[in-house]
Coordinates of C-alpha atoms in Angstrom, one line a residue:
Chain A
M1 CA 69.0 20.3 -25.2
G2 CA 70.7 17.8 -23.6
S3 CA 70.8 14.6 -25.5
I4 CA 73.7 11.7 -24.5
R5 CA 74.4 9.0 -26.3
F6 CA 76.3 5.7 -25.6
D7 CA 77.6 4.3 -29.0
K8 CA 79.3 0.7 -28.9
V9 CA 81.1 1.6 -25.5
D10 CA 83.8 -0.6 -23.7
K11 CA 85.8 -0.1 -21.1
I12 CA 88.7 -2.0 -19.9
F13 CA 90.3 -1.6 -16.6
G14 CA 93.7 -1.9 -16.1
P15 CA 96.2 -2.5 -19.1
A16 CA 95.0 -3.1 -22.4
S17 CA 95.5 -6.4 -22.8
G18 CA 94.6 -8.3 -19.5
G19 CA 93.0 -5.5 -17.8
V20 CA 90.0 -5.9 -16.6
K21 CA 86.5 -5.7 -18.3
A22 CA 83.7 -3.2 -16.5
L23 CA 81.7 -2.3 -19.4
D24 CA 81.0 -4.8 -22.4
D25 CA 78.9 -3.3 -25.5
I26 CA 76.9 -0.3 -23.8
N27 CA 74.4 0.9 -26.2
L28 CA 72.3 3.4 -24.3
E29 CA 70.5 6.9 -25.7
I30 CA 68.6 9.5 -23.1
A31 CA 67.0 12.0 -25.1
D32 CA 66.4 15.6 -24.2
K33 CA 64.6 16.3 -20.8
E34 CA 64.2 12.4 -20.3
F35 CA 65.8 11.2 -16.8
V36 CA 66.7 7.8 -16.5
A37 CA 68.2 5.6 -14.5
I38 CA 70.5 2.7 -14.3
V39 CA 69.9 -0.2 -12.2
G40 CA 72.3 -3.6 -11.7
P41 CA 74.6 -5.7 -9.5
S42 CA 77.1 -3.8 -7.5
G43 CA 80.1 -3.8 -9.3
C44 CA 78.6 -4.2 -12.6
G45 CA 80.1 -1.1 -14.3
K46 CA 76.9 1.8 -14.4
T47 CA 78.7 4.3 -12.0
T48 CA 81.8 4.1 -14.9
C49 CA 78.7 4.8 -17.5
L50 CA 78.1 7.8 -15.7
R51 CA 81.8 9.0 -15.6
M52 CA 82.5 8.9 -18.8
V53 CA 79.5 11.2 -19.3
A54 CA 81.3 13.5 -16.5
G55 CA 84.3 12.9 -18.7
F56 CA 86.1 11.8 -15.7
E57 CA 86.8 8.2 -17.3
P58 CA 87.2 8.2 -20.9
P59 CA 86.3 4.8 -23.0
S60 CA 88.2 2.3 -24.0
A61 CA 85.8 1.9 -27.1
G62 CA 82.9 3.1 -28.7
I63 CA 81.8 7.0 -28.2
V64 CA 79.9 8.8 -25.5
S65 CA 78.6 12.0 -26.4
V66 CA 76.0 14.9 -24.9
N67 CA 74.4 16.7 -27.7
G68 CA 76.3 14.5 -30.6
K69 CA 79.2 15.9 -29.7
A70 CA 81.5 13.3 -28.0
V71 CA 83.1 13.8 -24.1
T72 CA 86.5 14.5 -24.0
E73 CA 86.9 15.9 -20.3
P74 CA 84.4 17.5 -17.1
G75 CA 82.8 20.4 -17.8
P76 CA 79.8 22.3 -16.0
D77 CA 77.7 21.3 -19.3
R78 CA 77.5 18.7 -17.1
A79 CA 76.9 18.5 -14.1
V80 CA 77.5 16.0 -11.0
V81 CA 76.1 15.1 -7.9
F82 CA 78.2 12.5 -5.8
Q83 CA 77.5 10.0 -3.1
Q84 CA 79.3 11.3 -0.7
F85 CA 78.7 14.9 -1.9
A86 CA 82.3 16.4 -2.6
L87 CA 81.3 19.4 -1.4
F88 CA 84.1 22.2 -0.4
P89 CA 84.6 22.2 3.8
W90 CA 86.7 25.1 3.4
K91 CA 83.8 26.8 1.9
T92 CA 80.2 28.3 3.1
V93 CA 77.4 26.6 1.5
R94 CA 76.8 30.2 -0.7
E95 CA 80.9 29.5 -1.7
N96 CA 80.0 26.0 -3.1
I97 CA 76.9 27.2 -5.0
E98 CA 78.5 30.0 -6.2
L99 CA 82.3 28.7 -7.3
G100 CA 80.4 27.6 -10.6
L101 CA 78.9 31.4 -11.4
R102 CA 82.5 32.8 -11.1
N103 CA 84.1 30.1 -13.5
K104 CA 81.2 31.6 -16.0
N105 CA 83.0 35.1 -15.2
L106 CA 79.1 35.9 -14.3
P107 CA 78.7 39.3 -12.5
K108 CA 78.7 40.1 -8.9
S109 CA 74.7 41.1 -9.5
E110 CA 74.2 38.2 -11.6
R111 CA 75.2 35.6 -9.4
D112 CA 73.6 37.1 -6.6
G113 CA 70.7 36.3 -7.8
L114 CA 70.9 32.9 -8.8
V115 CA 72.4 31.6 -5.9
A116 CA 69.7 33.1 -4.1
G117 CA 67.0 31.1 -6.3
A118 CA 69.1 27.7 -6.1
L119 CA 69.0 28.2 -2.4
G120 CA 65.9 29.1 -2.3
L121 CA 64.8 25.7 -4.3
M122 CA 66.3 23.7 -2.4
N123 CA 65.5 25.6 1.3
L124 CA 68.6 26.6 2.2
E125 CA 68.3 30.0 2.6
S126 CA 68.9 29.9 6.3
H127 CA 72.1 27.6 5.6
A128 CA 73.7 29.0 3.3
E129 CA 76.4 31.2 5.8
A130 CA 77.3 27.7 7.4
F131 CA 80.3 25.2 6.0
P132 CA 79.0 21.8 5.3
H133 CA 80.3 20.1 8.3
Q134 CA 77.5 21.9 10.1
L135 CA 74.9 20.5 8.0
S136 CA 73.3 17.2 8.6
G137 CA 73.7 14.8 5.5
G138 CA 70.2 15.6 3.7
M139 CA 71.4 19.1 3.7
Q140 CA 74.7 18.9 2.8
Q141 CA 73.4 17.1 -0.8
R142 CA 70.9 19.5 -0.8
V143 CA 73.8 22.6 -1.8
A144 CA 75.7 19.7 -3.6
I145 CA 72.1 19.6 -5.8
A146 CA 72.3 23.3 -5.5
R147 CA 75.4 23.4 -7.1
A148 CA 74.5 21.1 -10.3
Y149 CA 71.7 22.7 -10.7
V150 CA 72.7 26.5 -10.1
L151 CA 74.8 26.0 -13.2
D152 CA 71.5 25.6 -15.3
P153 CA 73.3 22.3 -16.9
E154 CA 72.2 20.9 -20.3
V155 CA 73.0 16.8 -18.9
L156 CA 72.3 15.9 -15.0
L157 CA 74.5 13.5 -13.8
M158 CA 73.5 11.9 -10.4
D159 CA 75.7 8.6 -9.2
E160 CA 73.8 6.9 -6.5
P161 CA 72.7 10.6 -4.9
F162 CA 71.0 9.7 -1.7
G163 CA 73.5 6.2 -1.6
A164 CA 74.9 7.7 1.6
L165 CA 71.9 9.1 3.4
D166 CA 69.3 7.4 5.6
A167 CA 66.3 5.6 4.8
Q168 CA 64.1 8.9 6.4
T169 CA 65.9 11.9 4.9
R170 CA 66.4 9.5 2.1
V171 CA 62.6 9.6 1.1
V172 CA 62.1 13.5 1.6
M173 CA 64.8 14.0 -1.1
Q174 CA 63.0 11.0 -3.7
E175 CA 59.7 13.4 -3.1
E176 CA 61.8 16.9 -3.9
L177 CA 64.2 15.7 -6.7
V178 CA 60.2 14.8 -8.5
R179 CA 59.1 18.0 -7.7
L180 CA 62.4 19.4 -9.0
A181 CA 62.0 17.7 -12.6
R182 CA 58.5 18.4 -12.4
V183 CA 59.8 22.2 -12.0
N184 CA 62.8 22.2 -13.9
P185 CA 62.9 19.2 -16.2
R186 CA 66.4 18.2 -16.8
T187 CA 68.3 15.0 -19.1
V188 CA 69.0 13.1 -16.1
L189 CA 71.3 9.9 -15.7
F190 CA 70.2 8.0 -12.6
I191 CA 72.9 5.9 -10.7
T192 CA 71.2 4.0 -8.3
H193 CA 71.3 0.4 -6.9
A194 CA 67.5 0.7 -5.2
V195 CA 65.3 -0.2 -7.4
E196 CA 61.8 1.7 -5.9
E197 CA 63.9 4.6 -6.4
A198 CA 65.1 3.8 -10.1
V199 CA 61.4 3.7 -10.3
Y200 CA 59.6 6.1 -8.5
L201 CA 62.0 8.9 -10.0
A202 CA 62.9 7.6 -13.8
D203 CA 61.0 7.6 -17.2
R204 CA 62.9 4.8 -18.3
V205 CA 65.3 2.1 -16.1
A206 CA 67.8 0.0 -17.7
I207 CA 69.0 -2.8 -16.0
M208 CA 72.8 -4.2 -16.2
T209 CA 74.1 -7.1 -15.9
R210 CA 76.9 -8.0 -13.9
R211 CA 80.8 -7.4 -15.0
P212 CA 81.2 -7.4 -17.9
G213 CA 78.4 -5.1 -17.5
R214 CA 75.8 -5.0 -20.8
I215 CA 72.7 -3.5 -20.7
K216 CA 69.6 -6.2 -20.6
E217 CA 66.9 -4.3 -21.1
V218 CA 65.5 -0.9 -20.7
L219 CA 61.9 -0.6 -18.8
D220 CA 60.0 2.6 -19.8
I221 CA 58.0 3.1 -16.7
R222 CA 57.0 6.9 -17.9
S223 CA 54.0 5.4 -19.9
V224 CA 52.9 3.4 -17.0
R225 CA 53.0 6.6 -14.8
Q226 CA 50.8 8.8 -17.6
A227 CA 48.6 5.9 -17.8
E228 CA 48.2 5.2 -14.2
N229 CA 48.7 8.4 -13.4
W230 CA 50.9 8.4 -10.9
D231 CA 52.2 12.4 -10.2
R232 CA 48.0 12.2 -8.7
H233 CA 50.2 11.3 -5.3
E234 CA 52.6 13.7 -3.4
R235 CA 54.0 10.9 -1.2
I236 CA 56.4 8.2 -2.1
E237 CA 54.7 5.6 -0.5
D238 CA 51.5 6.1 -1.9
V239 CA 52.6 5.5 -5.5
M240 CA 54.5 2.4 -4.1
D241 CA 50.9 0.7 -2.6
L242 CA 50.2 1.2 -6.6
E243 CA 49.6 -2.1 -8.2
S244 CA 51.6 -1.2 -11.8
F245 CA 54.1 0.4 -9.7
V246 CA 54.6 -3.1 -7.8
H247 CA 54.4 -4.8 -10.7
L248 CA 57.1 -2.9 -12.3
R249 CA 59.5 -2.8 -9.3
T250 CA 59.0 -6.4 -9.3
Q251 CA 59.4 -7.4 -12.8
I252 CA 63.4 -5.2 -12.5
W253 CA 63.8 -7.6 -9.2
K254 CA 64.2 -10.7 -11.0
S255 CA 65.6 -9.4 -14.1
L256 CA 68.4 -8.6 -11.0
R257 CA 67.7 -11.9 -8.8
E258 CA 68.9 -13.5 -12.2
E259 CA 72.1 -12.3 -12.7
K260 CA 73.0 -12.6 -9.2
G261 CA 71.5 -16.4 -9.8
A262 CA 73.2 -17.2 -13.2
H263 CA 76.8 -16.7 -11.6
G264 CA 75.2 -18.9 -8.4
V265 CA 75.2 -15.8 -5.9
Chain B
M1 CA 90.4 28.5 33.6
I2 CA 92.3 25.7 34.8
G3 CA 90.9 22.3 33.7
R4 CA 91.6 18.7 35.5
R5 CA 94.7 18.0 32.4
G6 CA 96.1 21.1 33.7
W7 CA 96.2 20.5 37.6
V8 CA 97.8 17.9 36.5
G9 CA 100.1 19.3 34.4
L10 CA 101.4 22.1 36.8
G11 CA 101.4 18.9 39.0
S12 CA 104.7 17.8 37.3
V13 CA 105.9 20.9 36.3
A14 CA 106.1 21.7 40.3
A15 CA 107.8 18.6 41.4
V16 CA 110.5 18.9 38.9
L17 CA 111.3 22.1 40.3
L18 CA 110.9 21.2 43.6
L19 CA 113.5 18.1 42.5
W20 CA 116.0 20.3 41.2
F21 CA 115.9 22.9 44.4
G22 CA 116.3 19.7 46.4
L23 CA 119.2 17.4 44.2
T24 CA 121.0 20.9 43.6
T25 CA 120.2 22.8 46.9
A26 CA 118.6 20.8 49.9
T27 CA 121.0 18.0 50.2
G28 CA 123.6 19.1 47.7
L29 CA 123.5 15.8 45.6
V30 CA 124.3 17.6 42.9
S31 CA 127.6 20.2 42.9
P32 CA 126.7 23.4 41.2
G33 CA 129.7 23.0 39.2
R34 CA 127.8 19.7 37.2
F35 CA 124.1 21.1 37.5
P36 CA 123.3 24.9 38.4
S37 CA 121.3 25.1 41.3
P38 CA 117.5 27.9 41.1
A39 CA 119.2 30.8 42.8
D40 CA 122.5 30.3 40.0
F41 CA 119.4 30.1 37.2
W42 CA 118.1 33.1 39.2
L43 CA 121.7 35.8 39.9
S44 CA 122.2 34.5 35.4
L45 CA 119.2 35.4 34.4
N46 CA 119.9 38.5 35.7
Q47 CA 122.9 39.4 34.7
I48 CA 122.6 38.6 31.3
A49 CA 119.0 40.3 31.2
S50 CA 120.1 44.0 33.1
R51 CA 123.9 44.5 32.8
G52 CA 124.1 41.7 29.6
Y53 CA 126.2 38.8 28.9
A54 CA 128.3 38.0 25.5
G55 CA 128.0 41.5 23.8
G56 CA 124.7 42.2 24.3
G57 CA 121.1 41.9 26.5
L58 CA 118.8 38.6 27.0
A59 CA 116.4 40.3 24.9
A60 CA 118.9 41.3 22.2
H61 CA 120.1 37.4 21.6
A62 CA 116.4 36.1 22.1
F63 CA 116.1 39.2 19.0
Q64 CA 118.5 38.4 16.8
S65 CA 117.6 34.0 16.9
V66 CA 114.5 34.8 16.4
K67 CA 114.7 37.3 13.7
L68 CA 116.5 34.2 12.2
V69 CA 114.1 31.5 12.6
V70 CA 111.5 33.6 11.2
M71 CA 113.4 34.6 8.2
G72 CA 114.6 31.0 6.9
F73 CA 111.3 29.9 7.9
L74 CA 109.2 31.7 5.6
V75 CA 111.8 31.6 2.2
A76 CA 111.6 27.7 3.0
I77 CA 107.5 28.1 3.7
A78 CA 107.8 30.1 0.2
T79 CA 110.0 28.1 -1.9
G80 CA 109.0 24.6 0.0
V81 CA 105.3 24.8 0.3
P82 CA 104.2 25.6 -3.9
L83 CA 107.3 23.0 -4.7
G84 CA 105.2 20.4 -2.9
L85 CA 102.2 21.0 -3.8
W86 CA 103.7 21.1 -8.2
M87 CA 104.7 18.0 -7.5
G88 CA 101.8 16.6 -5.9
W89 CA 99.7 18.1 -9.1
D90 CA 101.6 17.2 -11.4
R91 CA 103.1 13.7 -12.2
R92 CA 105.7 15.1 -14.3
A93 CA 107.1 17.9 -12.1
E94 CA 107.1 15.0 -9.4
A95 CA 109.2 13.1 -11.8
A96 CA 111.9 15.3 -12.2
I97 CA 112.0 17.1 -8.9
N98 CA 112.2 13.6 -7.3
P99 CA 115.3 11.9 -7.3
I100 CA 117.0 15.4 -6.4
F101 CA 115.0 15.8 -4.0
L102 CA 115.4 12.1 -2.1
I103 CA 119.3 12.3 -2.6
I104 CA 119.3 15.6 -0.9
R105 CA 117.0 14.5 1.3
P106 CA 119.0 12.3 3.6
I107 CA 122.3 15.3 3.8
P108 CA 121.8 16.2 7.8
P109 CA 120.9 20.0 7.9
L110 CA 123.6 20.9 9.7
A111 CA 126.2 19.0 7.1
W112 CA 125.5 22.0 5.4
I113 CA 126.8 24.3 7.7
P114 CA 130.5 23.8 6.8
L115 CA 129.4 24.9 3.7
A116 CA 126.9 27.2 4.5
I117 CA 129.7 29.4 6.7
L118 CA 132.2 29.0 3.5
W119 CA 129.9 30.5 1.3
L120 CA 128.4 33.4 3.4
G121 CA 130.4 34.2 6.6
L122 CA 129.6 34.0 9.7
G123 CA 126.8 36.8 9.4
D124 CA 122.9 35.9 8.5
G125 CA 123.3 34.8 5.6
A126 CA 124.4 31.8 6.2
K127 CA 122.2 30.9 9.2
I128 CA 119.1 31.4 7.1
M129 CA 120.5 29.2 4.5
V130 CA 121.0 26.3 6.6
I131 CA 117.8 26.5 8.5
W132 CA 116.0 27.1 5.1
F133 CA 117.6 24.1 3.7
A134 CA 116.3 22.5 7.4
A135 CA 112.7 23.4 7.2
F136 CA 112.1 22.8 3.4
V137 CA 112.0 19.4 3.0
P138 CA 109.0 19.0 6.0
S139 CA 107.3 21.9 3.9
V140 CA 107.8 20.3 0.7
I141 CA 107.4 16.7 1.9
N142 CA 103.8 17.5 3.5
S143 CA 102.8 19.7 0.9
F144 CA 103.3 17.0 -1.5
A145 CA 101.3 14.4 0.7
G146 CA 98.6 16.7 1.0
V147 CA 97.6 16.7 -2.3
R148 CA 98.3 12.9 -2.8
N149 CA 95.3 12.6 -0.2
I150 CA 92.9 15.1 -1.7
D151 CA 89.8 13.2 -2.0
R152 CA 89.7 12.2 -6.0
P153 CA 85.6 13.5 -5.4
I154 CA 86.8 17.0 -4.4
I155 CA 88.7 17.3 -7.6
E156 CA 86.6 16.0 -9.4
A157 CA 83.8 18.8 -8.6
A158 CA 86.2 21.5 -8.9
Q159 CA 86.5 20.4 -13.0
M160 CA 82.8 19.4 -13.1
L161 CA 82.5 23.3 -12.3
G162 CA 84.9 24.5 -14.7
T163 CA 87.5 25.8 -12.5
P164 CA 89.9 27.7 -14.3
R165 CA 93.5 25.9 -13.7
W166 CA 94.8 28.6 -11.4
R167 CA 91.5 28.9 -9.3
M168 CA 92.3 25.5 -8.7
V169 CA 95.6 26.2 -7.3
T170 CA 94.4 28.9 -4.9
E171 CA 90.9 27.6 -3.8
I172 CA 91.4 24.1 -4.2
I173 CA 93.8 21.9 -4.0
A174 CA 95.9 24.3 -1.3
P175 CA 92.7 24.4 1.1
A176 CA 92.1 21.1 0.9
A177 CA 95.9 20.1 1.4
A178 CA 96.0 22.7 4.1
P179 CA 95.2 20.6 7.4
M180 CA 99.0 18.4 5.7
I181 CA 101.0 21.3 5.2
F182 CA 100.5 22.7 8.3
T183 CA 101.7 19.7 9.8
G184 CA 104.7 20.2 7.9
L185 CA 105.2 23.7 8.9
R186 CA 105.7 22.5 12.3
L187 CA 108.4 20.0 12.1
S188 CA 110.0 23.0 9.6
L189 CA 109.5 25.0 12.9
Q190 CA 111.3 22.6 15.1
A191 CA 113.7 22.1 12.7
S192 CA 114.4 25.7 12.2
W193 CA 115.3 25.9 15.7
T194 CA 117.2 22.6 15.9
T195 CA 119.5 24.3 12.9
L196 CA 119.5 27.7 14.4
V197 CA 121.3 27.0 17.7
A198 CA 123.1 24.2 16.1
A199 CA 124.7 26.6 13.4
E200 CA 125.2 30.1 16.5
L201 CA 126.9 27.2 18.5
V202 CA 129.1 26.8 15.0
G203 CA 129.3 30.7 14.4
A204 CA 127.9 33.3 15.1
L205 CA 128.6 36.6 17.1
A206 CA 125.4 36.7 18.5
G207 CA 122.3 34.9 19.6
I208 CA 121.3 32.5 22.0
G209 CA 123.1 29.2 20.6
F210 CA 126.2 32.0 20.8
V211 CA 125.4 32.9 24.6
L212 CA 125.2 28.6 25.1
N213 CA 129.3 28.9 23.2
M214 CA 130.1 31.3 25.7
A215 CA 129.1 30.2 28.5
Q216 CA 130.4 26.9 27.7
Q217 CA 134.0 28.6 26.7
D218 CA 133.3 30.1 30.4
I219 CA 132.6 27.6 32.4
Y220 CA 129.3 29.2 33.5
P221 CA 126.6 26.8 33.9
G222 CA 123.7 28.7 35.3
M223 CA 124.0 30.6 32.0
I224 CA 123.6 27.3 29.8
L225 CA 121.0 26.7 31.4
V226 CA 119.9 30.4 31.2
G227 CA 120.3 29.6 27.2
M228 CA 118.4 26.0 26.5
V229 CA 115.8 27.9 28.5
T230 CA 115.6 30.4 26.7
V231 CA 115.8 28.6 23.3
G232 CA 113.1 26.4 25.1
V233 CA 109.9 29.2 25.5
L234 CA 111.2 30.6 22.0
G235 CA 110.1 27.5 20.5
W236 CA 107.1 27.3 22.1
A237 CA 106.2 31.0 22.2
T238 CA 106.8 30.0 18.3
T239 CA 105.0 26.8 17.8
Y240 CA 102.0 28.6 19.9
A241 CA 101.8 31.5 16.6
L242 CA 101.7 28.8 13.9
G243 CA 99.2 27.4 16.4
L244 CA 96.5 30.3 16.3
A245 CA 97.3 31.2 12.5
E246 CA 96.9 26.9 11.8
R247 CA 93.7 27.7 13.7
R248 CA 92.7 30.8 11.8
A249 CA 93.2 29.1 8.9
L250 CA 91.1 25.9 9.0
A251 CA 88.3 27.5 11.3
W252 CA 86.5 24.8 8.6
N253 CA 88.3 21.9 9.6
V254 CA 86.6 20.6 13.1
A255 CA 89.3 17.4 12.2
G256 CA 91.8 19.7 12.8
R257 CA 90.1 20.6 16.0
D258 CA 91.1 19.0 19.7

């Protein structure tokens, strides 16, 4: 089980009075095993939303809860994949993936099996003993995803996970993530500023306004994906060619552009 | 194999030696009473190595000095690094300790020598204490800065993985701060040698600083130079050993490699 709920959440940075209001009355519910992407202009506070679910930041008002329990601190039930990977450079790939399992005090035999499974899932078997700096950016992010998945978390929080990757690697990783989501569905909160990525990956896309960030609208992608049977296509470019995909993408683009236009950007 | 840079380095060393020989021996521009010639140096080295000087052979004096440096340095690491890590990690610890530290820090380590001798006499204890004080400060400061400079996502990733407190220190904070810690240790080692020689000059019964002191009283330039060169070589050797330890410990850190 892993549901996420934002209930009348505000976030103010700096002093309570006179600080910068980053988020204003955020209300959003993400159901178990649902994949929700948040898109919005830079600085709108979308990453802050994720950080509150992760337990890195407390809300200034309102409640962020997972499975009905208010979030108070970080924990392995909410695994995070960071934009800059955040691997431990002094640990090998295997040790990076294993740390969370050691923290759970699992016996060695059990850890070995789980780590092997995670390595296999992300095609990392031949790099298990490498250090992160010996790997490409795409490979490093695979390690970070494996490190998150191996915890068997209730929710997976992904903060622009492919933002630091080159375009080709990015596409491969997006396809991988879709494959992963089919094999091993999770509740996912995915932050991105790439509209196509959001439409391709998510069940629903939440669009945020400029600062102070509010949720402007939430689009249902899943019903379109199922009605138009996007999943019959293996490749991302084929999906992106579909009229239904283009339509959704354009709709989100327009919505985001209004945000910028409203402020004369 | 000696590379291009190596040859340039050897060349400049050779030039200095040649200049030394030229000024003291070939031309006699510098009188041997002011600066020893290469021959004087060699004779002095021979004397202390074979027959001894100032109550012992060169090896015994060198061993005494290295022993004190290593002991003072290790005590400084054992106390300074944990304190710096703690101050970096815990803002309350920093708030409590930093003011004291800021007052003590500007006192030159050498200013502790009189007090140390008063407390512990002319034996090893006083020198180890002074070296400890000297080497302590860079250890603390750099360990502290090392923790403060850790990328926040690294800490957050560890928290997210449910890393318990002690493992957080040993497996995350300490290795993440390690490159800075080693920078501090290099400075600490340097400070250890500076302080040791000064302490031995002021009051000692053995050691390289004592050799220097005796040679000065005997007006013996050749032996003074032997003492200086010995300190240089020992300082270089200990720094090299520390460098090896660093390379080993930071094998994962490409940026730390030259």
